Amino acid sequence: MIATTLNEFIIERQEEFPYAKGELSRLLSHISLAAKIVHREVSKAGLVDILGEAGATNVHGENQKKLDVFADEKFINALRGSAECCGIASEENEEIVIFDSEVARNGDYVVTMDPLDGSSNIDVNVSIGTIFAIYRRVSPVGHKATEEDFLQPGRSQVAAGYVIYGSSTMLVYSTGKGVHGFTLDPSIGEFCLSHPNIKTPHSGYIYSINEGNYKKFAKGVKKYLKYCQVSDEPTNRPYSSRYIGSLVADFHRNLLQGGIFIYPKTEHDPCGKLRLLYECNPVAFLVEQAGGKATNGRGERILDIVPKKLHQREPLYVGSRNMVDKAEEFIKEFGD
Ligand code: AHG
Ligand code: MN
Ligand code: MN
């Protein structure tokens, strides 16, 4: 049997997309092209001069790795070439990147992205990823994109997805009609449909959090972690602790197997670490589409938060619905 490729699938499903046919197909196919280029570099990372620091820091004061910079450039170039996108907000750039050609000014979409997620895992051959979200612009077509185009709540996403560069490379996306996963067949250079209509279990057995920060967690988080570790047959506890340190990889595993991922606020980081626009929102969109849940631990749905800043951070509780609800109960009772 011949597998359905990503491009075939998008074209088959474009009727479901509420806006002009072909627009989203072009955007997604350009994103998938950049993903293949990044995959190529990642897979030979130990052989070529792509490991290590690039020698600069990004807007968050983090050292940029060469692959962060490489991926950022490839995705920006691909989206510039799509003719549908008028601007990008990327983790690696302090300001929005505006495409100012006549064609781009007429583009209806903006994209937010984390071009390379899991930077600390690049040099050690552990899964990393790319995360993206697509919005309709709110500024008038024919003009340059503005910051308002990017400061929309996550519920306005028209599509979101991620690429995981793992033991195989996969692209997982949703346009609001379910979540679909495609595995790259490197021998033909195509993403092939491997995980149609992904649904996440309502309860799982995995909790994912950086427990090295335990002392800095609030009482509610600490109590929830203890709850995860206590034996209780009917609820299949203790749960297993799994933490890779690449959001994409931790999220992907929990999406398929069921689980909860938490990056809470701490004493030192009152908003946590993860960025709302290009980390929290896309995974929140995907998890809801798969039947799961994403909140900031204080009962607020991630997708309803109206961003005030491009690089705003937000605590993230995401995964199986019953597990997120349980964690929230603890936060409510003991505080976050
Ligand atoms: P990035 O590499 O894009 O900066 O993201 C890293 C993020 C995320 O992928 C991961 O979940 C988290 O940082 C891990 O942080 P800790 O090392 O603090 O656990
Ligand atoms: Mn990231
Ligand atoms: Mn990143």
Coordinates of C-alpha atoms and ligand atoms in Angstrom, one line a residue:
M1 CA 0.0 0.0 0.0
I2 CA 1.3 3.5 -0.8
A3 CA 1.2 5.9 2.1
T4 CA -0.6 9.2 2.0
T5 CA 1.9 12.0 1.9
L6 CA 1.5 15.2 4.0
N7 CA 0.8 17.3 0.8
E8 CA -1.8 14.8 -0.5
F9 CA -3.5 14.8 2.9
I10 CA -3.6 18.6 3.2
I11 CA -5.1 18.9 -0.3
E12 CA -7.7 16.2 0.5
R13 CA -8.7 18.0 3.7
Q14 CA -8.6 21.6 2.4
E15 CA -12.4 21.7 2.2
E16 CA -12.4 21.7 6.0
F17 CA -10.4 24.8 6.2
P18 CA -12.7 27.9 6.5
Y19 CA -10.6 30.2 4.4
A20 CA -9.3 30.3 0.8
K21 CA -8.2 26.9 -0.5
G22 CA -4.6 26.5 -1.1
E23 CA -3.4 29.1 1.4
L24 CA -2.8 26.8 4.3
S25 CA -1.5 24.1 2.0
R26 CA 1.2 26.4 0.8
L27 CA 2.1 27.5 4.3
L28 CA 2.2 24.0 5.7
S29 CA 4.2 22.6 2.8
H30 CA 6.8 25.4 3.2
I31 CA 7.0 24.6 6.9
S32 CA 7.5 20.9 6.0
L33 CA 10.2 21.8 3.6
A34 CA 12.2 23.7 6.2
A35 CA 11.6 20.8 8.6
K36 CA 13.2 18.4 6.1
I37 CA 16.3 20.7 5.8
V38 CA 16.6 20.9 9.6
H39 CA 16.1 17.1 9.8
R40 CA 19.0 16.7 7.3
E41 CA 21.3 18.9 9.5
V42 CA 20.2 17.3 12.8
S43 CA 20.8 13.8 11.4
K44 CA 24.4 14.5 10.5
A45 CA 25.0 16.8 13.5
G46 CA 28.0 14.9 14.8
L47 CA 29.7 14.9 11.4
V48 CA 29.5 18.5 10.3
D49 CA 30.2 21.8 12.0
I50 CA 26.7 22.3 13.4
L51 CA 27.1 21.4 17.1
G52 CA 27.9 23.9 19.8
E53 CA 27.4 27.6 20.5
A54 CA 26.9 30.2 17.8
G55 CA 28.6 32.8 19.9
A56 CA 25.5 35.1 20.5
T57 CA 22.7 35.2 23.0
N58 CA 19.0 35.5 22.2
V59 CA 16.4 37.8 23.6
H60 CA 16.1 35.6 26.7
G61 CA 19.8 35.9 27.5
E62 CA 20.3 32.2 26.5
N63 CA 23.3 31.2 24.5
Q64 CA 22.2 30.5 20.9
K65 CA 23.4 27.2 19.5
K66 CA 24.4 27.0 15.8
L67 CA 21.4 24.8 15.2
D68 CA 19.0 27.4 16.8
V69 CA 20.3 30.0 14.4
F70 CA 20.3 27.6 11.4
A71 CA 16.7 26.5 12.1
D72 CA 15.5 30.0 12.6
E73 CA 16.9 31.1 9.2
K74 CA 15.5 28.1 7.4
F75 CA 12.0 28.5 8.7
I76 CA 12.0 32.2 8.1
N77 CA 13.2 31.7 4.5
A78 CA 10.7 29.0 3.9
L79 CA 7.8 31.1 5.2
R80 CA 9.0 34.2 3.2
G81 CA 8.8 31.9 0.1
S82 CA 5.3 30.8 0.9
A83 CA 3.7 34.1 -0.2
E84 CA 1.0 33.6 2.4
C85 CA 2.8 34.9 5.5
C86 CA 3.4 38.5 6.3
G87 CA 5.4 38.1 9.4
I88 CA 6.9 35.9 12.1
A89 CA 7.5 36.0 15.8
S90 CA 10.3 33.7 16.7
E91 CA 12.0 32.8 20.0
E92 CA 15.3 33.8 18.4
N93 CA 14.3 37.3 17.4
E94 CA 13.5 40.1 19.9
E95 CA 11.2 41.9 17.4
I96 CA 8.8 40.5 14.9
V97 CA 10.2 39.7 11.5
I98 CA 8.2 41.6 8.9
F99 CA 8.1 40.4 5.3
D100 CA 7.9 43.6 3.3
S101 CA 7.5 42.6 -0.3
E102 CA 4.3 43.4 -2.1
V103 CA 3.3 39.8 -2.1
A104 CA 4.0 39.4 1.6
R105 CA 2.0 42.5 2.5
N106 CA -0.9 40.8 0.9
G107 CA -0.4 37.6 2.9
D108 CA -3.2 36.8 5.3
Y109 CA -1.2 34.9 7.9
V110 CA 1.4 35.4 10.6
V111 CA 3.4 32.6 12.2
T112 CA 4.8 32.2 15.7
M113 CA 7.6 29.7 16.2
D114 CA 10.2 28.1 18.4
P115 CA 12.5 27.0 15.5
L116 CA 14.6 24.7 17.7
D117 CA 13.1 23.5 20.9
G118 CA 15.2 21.6 23.4
S119 CA 18.5 23.4 22.6
S120 CA 20.2 21.8 25.6
N121 CA 19.7 18.4 24.0
I122 CA 21.3 19.2 20.6
D123 CA 24.8 18.3 21.5
V124 CA 23.9 15.0 23.2
N125 CA 21.8 13.3 20.5
V126 CA 18.5 13.6 22.3
S127 CA 15.2 14.5 20.7
I128 CA 14.6 18.1 19.8
G129 CA 11.9 19.9 17.9
T130 CA 10.3 22.8 16.1
I131 CA 7.0 24.3 17.3
F132 CA 4.7 26.6 15.2
A133 CA 1.3 28.3 15.3
I134 CA -0.5 30.1 12.5
Y135 CA -2.9 33.0 12.9
R136 CA -5.0 35.1 10.5
R137 CA -3.7 38.6 10.7
V138 CA -5.9 41.3 12.3
S139 CA -4.2 44.3 10.6
P140 CA -5.4 45.2 7.1
V141 CA -4.2 43.2 4.2
G142 CA -1.9 45.1 1.8
H143 CA 0.0 46.7 4.7
K144 CA 2.9 45.5 6.8
A145 CA 2.2 43.1 9.7
T146 CA 2.0 44.7 13.2
E147 CA 2.6 43.4 16.7
E148 CA -1.2 43.2 17.2
D149 CA -1.3 40.4 14.7
F150 CA 0.8 38.3 17.1
L151 CA -0.9 39.3 20.4
Q152 CA -4.0 37.2 19.8
P153 CA -5.2 34.6 22.2
G154 CA -4.3 31.1 21.4
R155 CA -7.9 30.2 20.6
S156 CA -7.6 32.2 17.4
Q157 CA -5.0 29.9 16.0
V158 CA -6.0 28.5 12.6
A159 CA -3.4 25.8 12.8
A160 CA -0.6 24.7 15.0
G161 CA 1.9 21.9 15.0
Y162 CA 5.4 20.6 15.8
V163 CA 8.2 18.7 14.3
I164 CA 10.0 16.2 16.4
Y165 CA 13.5 15.2 15.4
G166 CA 13.7 12.0 17.3
S167 CA 14.4 8.3 16.5
S168 CA 12.4 9.2 13.5
T169 CA 11.3 12.7 12.4
M170 CA 7.6 13.4 12.6
L171 CA 5.4 16.4 11.8
V172 CA 2.2 16.6 13.9
Y173 CA -0.4 19.3 13.1
S174 CA -4.0 20.4 13.5
T175 CA -6.2 22.9 11.7
G176 CA -8.9 22.5 14.4
K177 CA -10.3 19.3 12.9
G178 CA -8.3 16.7 14.8
V179 CA -4.6 16.0 15.2
H180 CA -2.6 14.2 12.5
G181 CA 0.9 12.8 12.6
F182 CA 3.3 12.2 9.7
T183 CA 6.6 10.3 9.8
L184 CA 9.4 11.4 7.5
D185 CA 10.5 8.6 5.2
P186 CA 14.0 9.8 4.5
S187 CA 14.4 7.5 1.5
I188 CA 11.8 9.4 -0.5
G189 CA 12.0 12.7 1.4
E190 CA 8.2 12.7 2.2
F191 CA 6.2 13.0 5.4
C192 CA 3.8 10.0 5.3
L193 CA 0.6 9.7 7.3
S194 CA 1.3 7.4 10.2
H195 CA -0.9 8.7 13.1
P196 CA -4.3 9.8 11.8
N197 CA -6.7 11.4 14.3
I198 CA -4.6 11.2 17.4
K199 CA -6.6 11.1 20.7
T200 CA -4.9 11.4 24.0
P201 CA -6.0 9.1 26.9
H202 CA -8.2 10.9 29.5
S203 CA -5.9 9.5 32.2
G204 CA -2.3 8.4 31.9
Y205 CA 0.6 7.1 34.1
I206 CA 3.3 9.6 33.3
Y207 CA 4.2 12.9 35.0
S208 CA 6.8 15.1 33.5
I209 CA 8.4 18.0 35.4
N210 CA 11.9 19.1 36.2
E211 CA 12.1 17.7 39.8
G212 CA 15.5 19.4 40.2
N213 CA 13.5 22.5 40.9
Y214 CA 11.5 20.8 43.7
K215 CA 12.6 23.1 46.4
K216 CA 11.4 26.1 44.5
F217 CA 7.9 24.7 43.8
A218 CA 4.9 26.0 45.6
K219 CA 3.1 23.8 48.1
G220 CA 0.3 22.7 45.7
V221 CA 2.9 21.4 43.1
K222 CA 4.8 19.6 45.8
K223 CA 1.7 17.9 47.2
Y224 CA 0.6 16.9 43.7
L225 CA 4.0 15.3 43.0
K226 CA 3.7 13.3 46.2
Y227 CA 0.2 12.2 45.1
C228 CA 1.7 11.0 41.8
Q229 CA 4.3 9.0 43.8
V230 CA 2.0 7.3 46.2
S231 CA 0.8 3.7 45.6
D232 CA -2.9 3.4 44.9
E233 CA -4.1 0.4 42.8
P234 CA -7.4 1.8 41.5
T235 CA -5.7 4.9 40.0
N236 CA -2.6 3.0 38.9
R237 CA -0.3 5.0 41.0
P238 CA 2.6 5.5 41.5
Y239 CA 2.9 7.1 38.1
S240 CA 6.2 7.0 36.2
S241 CA 8.4 10.1 36.0
R242 CA 9.6 10.9 32.5
Y243 CA 11.4 14.2 31.6
I244 CA 13.5 14.8 28.5
G245 CA 13.9 18.5 28.8
S246 CA 12.6 19.2 25.2
L247 CA 9.0 20.3 25.5
V248 CA 8.2 18.8 22.0
A249 CA 9.5 15.4 23.0
D250 CA 7.9 15.3 26.5
F251 CA 4.6 16.6 25.0
H252 CA 4.7 14.1 22.1
R253 CA 5.2 11.1 24.4
N254 CA 2.5 12.2 26.8
L255 CA 0.1 13.0 23.9
L256 CA 0.4 9.4 22.6
Q257 CA 0.6 7.6 25.9
G258 CA -1.3 9.8 28.3
G259 CA 0.3 11.9 31.0
I260 CA 0.8 15.3 32.4
F261 CA 3.6 17.8 31.7
I262 CA 4.1 20.7 34.1
Y263 CA 6.3 23.7 34.0
P264 CA 5.1 25.6 37.0
K265 CA 6.0 29.0 38.2
T266 CA 8.7 29.0 40.9
E267 CA 9.9 31.4 43.5
H268 CA 12.4 32.9 41.1
D269 CA 10.2 32.7 37.9
P270 CA 6.7 33.8 38.7
C271 CA 5.5 33.0 35.2
G272 CA 7.5 29.8 34.7
K273 CA 9.8 29.4 31.8
L274 CA 7.8 28.5 28.7
R275 CA 6.8 31.1 26.2
L276 CA 3.0 31.6 25.6
L277 CA 3.1 32.5 21.9
Y278 CA 5.3 29.7 20.5
E279 CA 5.5 27.0 23.2
C280 CA 2.3 27.0 25.3
N281 CA -0.3 28.0 22.8
P282 CA 0.5 25.5 20.0
V283 CA 0.7 22.6 22.4
A284 CA -2.5 23.7 24.1
F285 CA -4.3 23.9 20.7
L286 CA -3.1 20.4 19.8
V287 CA -3.9 18.8 23.2
E288 CA -7.4 20.2 23.2
Q289 CA -7.9 18.9 19.6
A290 CA -6.7 15.5 20.9
G291 CA -9.2 15.6 23.8
G292 CA -6.8 16.8 26.5
K293 CA -6.4 20.0 28.5
A294 CA -4.0 22.9 29.0
T295 CA -4.1 25.4 31.8
N296 CA -1.8 27.7 33.7
G297 CA -2.5 25.8 36.9
R298 CA -4.8 28.5 38.2
G299 CA -7.9 27.4 36.3
E300 CA -7.2 29.6 33.3
R301 CA -7.3 27.9 29.9
I302 CA -4.1 28.6 28.1
L303 CA -5.9 29.4 24.9
D304 CA -8.0 32.1 26.5
I305 CA -5.0 34.1 27.8
V306 CA -4.6 37.4 25.9
P307 CA -0.9 38.0 25.4
K308 CA 0.6 41.4 26.3
K309 CA 4.1 40.7 25.1
L310 CA 5.7 38.7 22.3
H311 CA 8.0 36.7 24.6
Q312 CA 5.6 36.4 27.5
R313 CA 6.0 33.4 29.7
E314 CA 3.2 31.4 31.3
P315 CA 3.1 28.4 33.7
L316 CA 2.0 25.3 31.8
Y317 CA 0.0 22.3 32.9
V318 CA -0.8 20.2 29.8
G319 CA -1.9 16.6 29.0
S320 CA -4.5 14.1 29.9
R321 CA -7.7 15.9 31.1
N322 CA -8.2 14.1 34.4
M323 CA -4.5 14.5 35.4
V324 CA -4.6 18.3 34.7
D325 CA -7.8 18.5 36.7
K326 CA -6.2 16.7 39.6
A327 CA -3.1 18.9 39.6
E328 CA -5.4 22.0 39.6
E329 CA -7.3 20.6 42.6
F330 CA -4.0 20.5 44.6
I331 CA -3.0 24.0 43.4
K332 CA -6.4 25.3 44.5
E333 CA -6.2 23.7 47.9
F334 CA -2.5 24.4 48.7
G335 CA -1.5 27.3 46.4
D336 CA 0.8 27.7 43.4
Ligands
AHG1 P1 14.3 26.1 24.1 O1 15.4 25.1 23.8 O2 13.5 26.4 22.9 O3 14.9 27.3 24.8 O4 13.3 25.4 25.1 C1 13.7 24.7 26.2 C2 12.5 24.6 27.1 C3 11.6 23.4 26.7 O5 11.9 22.7 25.6 C4 11.8 22.4 27.9 O6 10.6 21.9 28.2 C5 12.3 23.3 29.0 O7 13.0 24.4 28.4 C6 13.3 22.6 29.9 O8 13.7 23.5 30.9 P2 14.5 23.0 32.2 O9 15.9 22.7 31.7 O10 14.4 24.2 33.1 O11 13.8 21.8 32.7
MN2 MN 11.5 25.8 23.4
MN3 MN 14.1 27.2 21.0

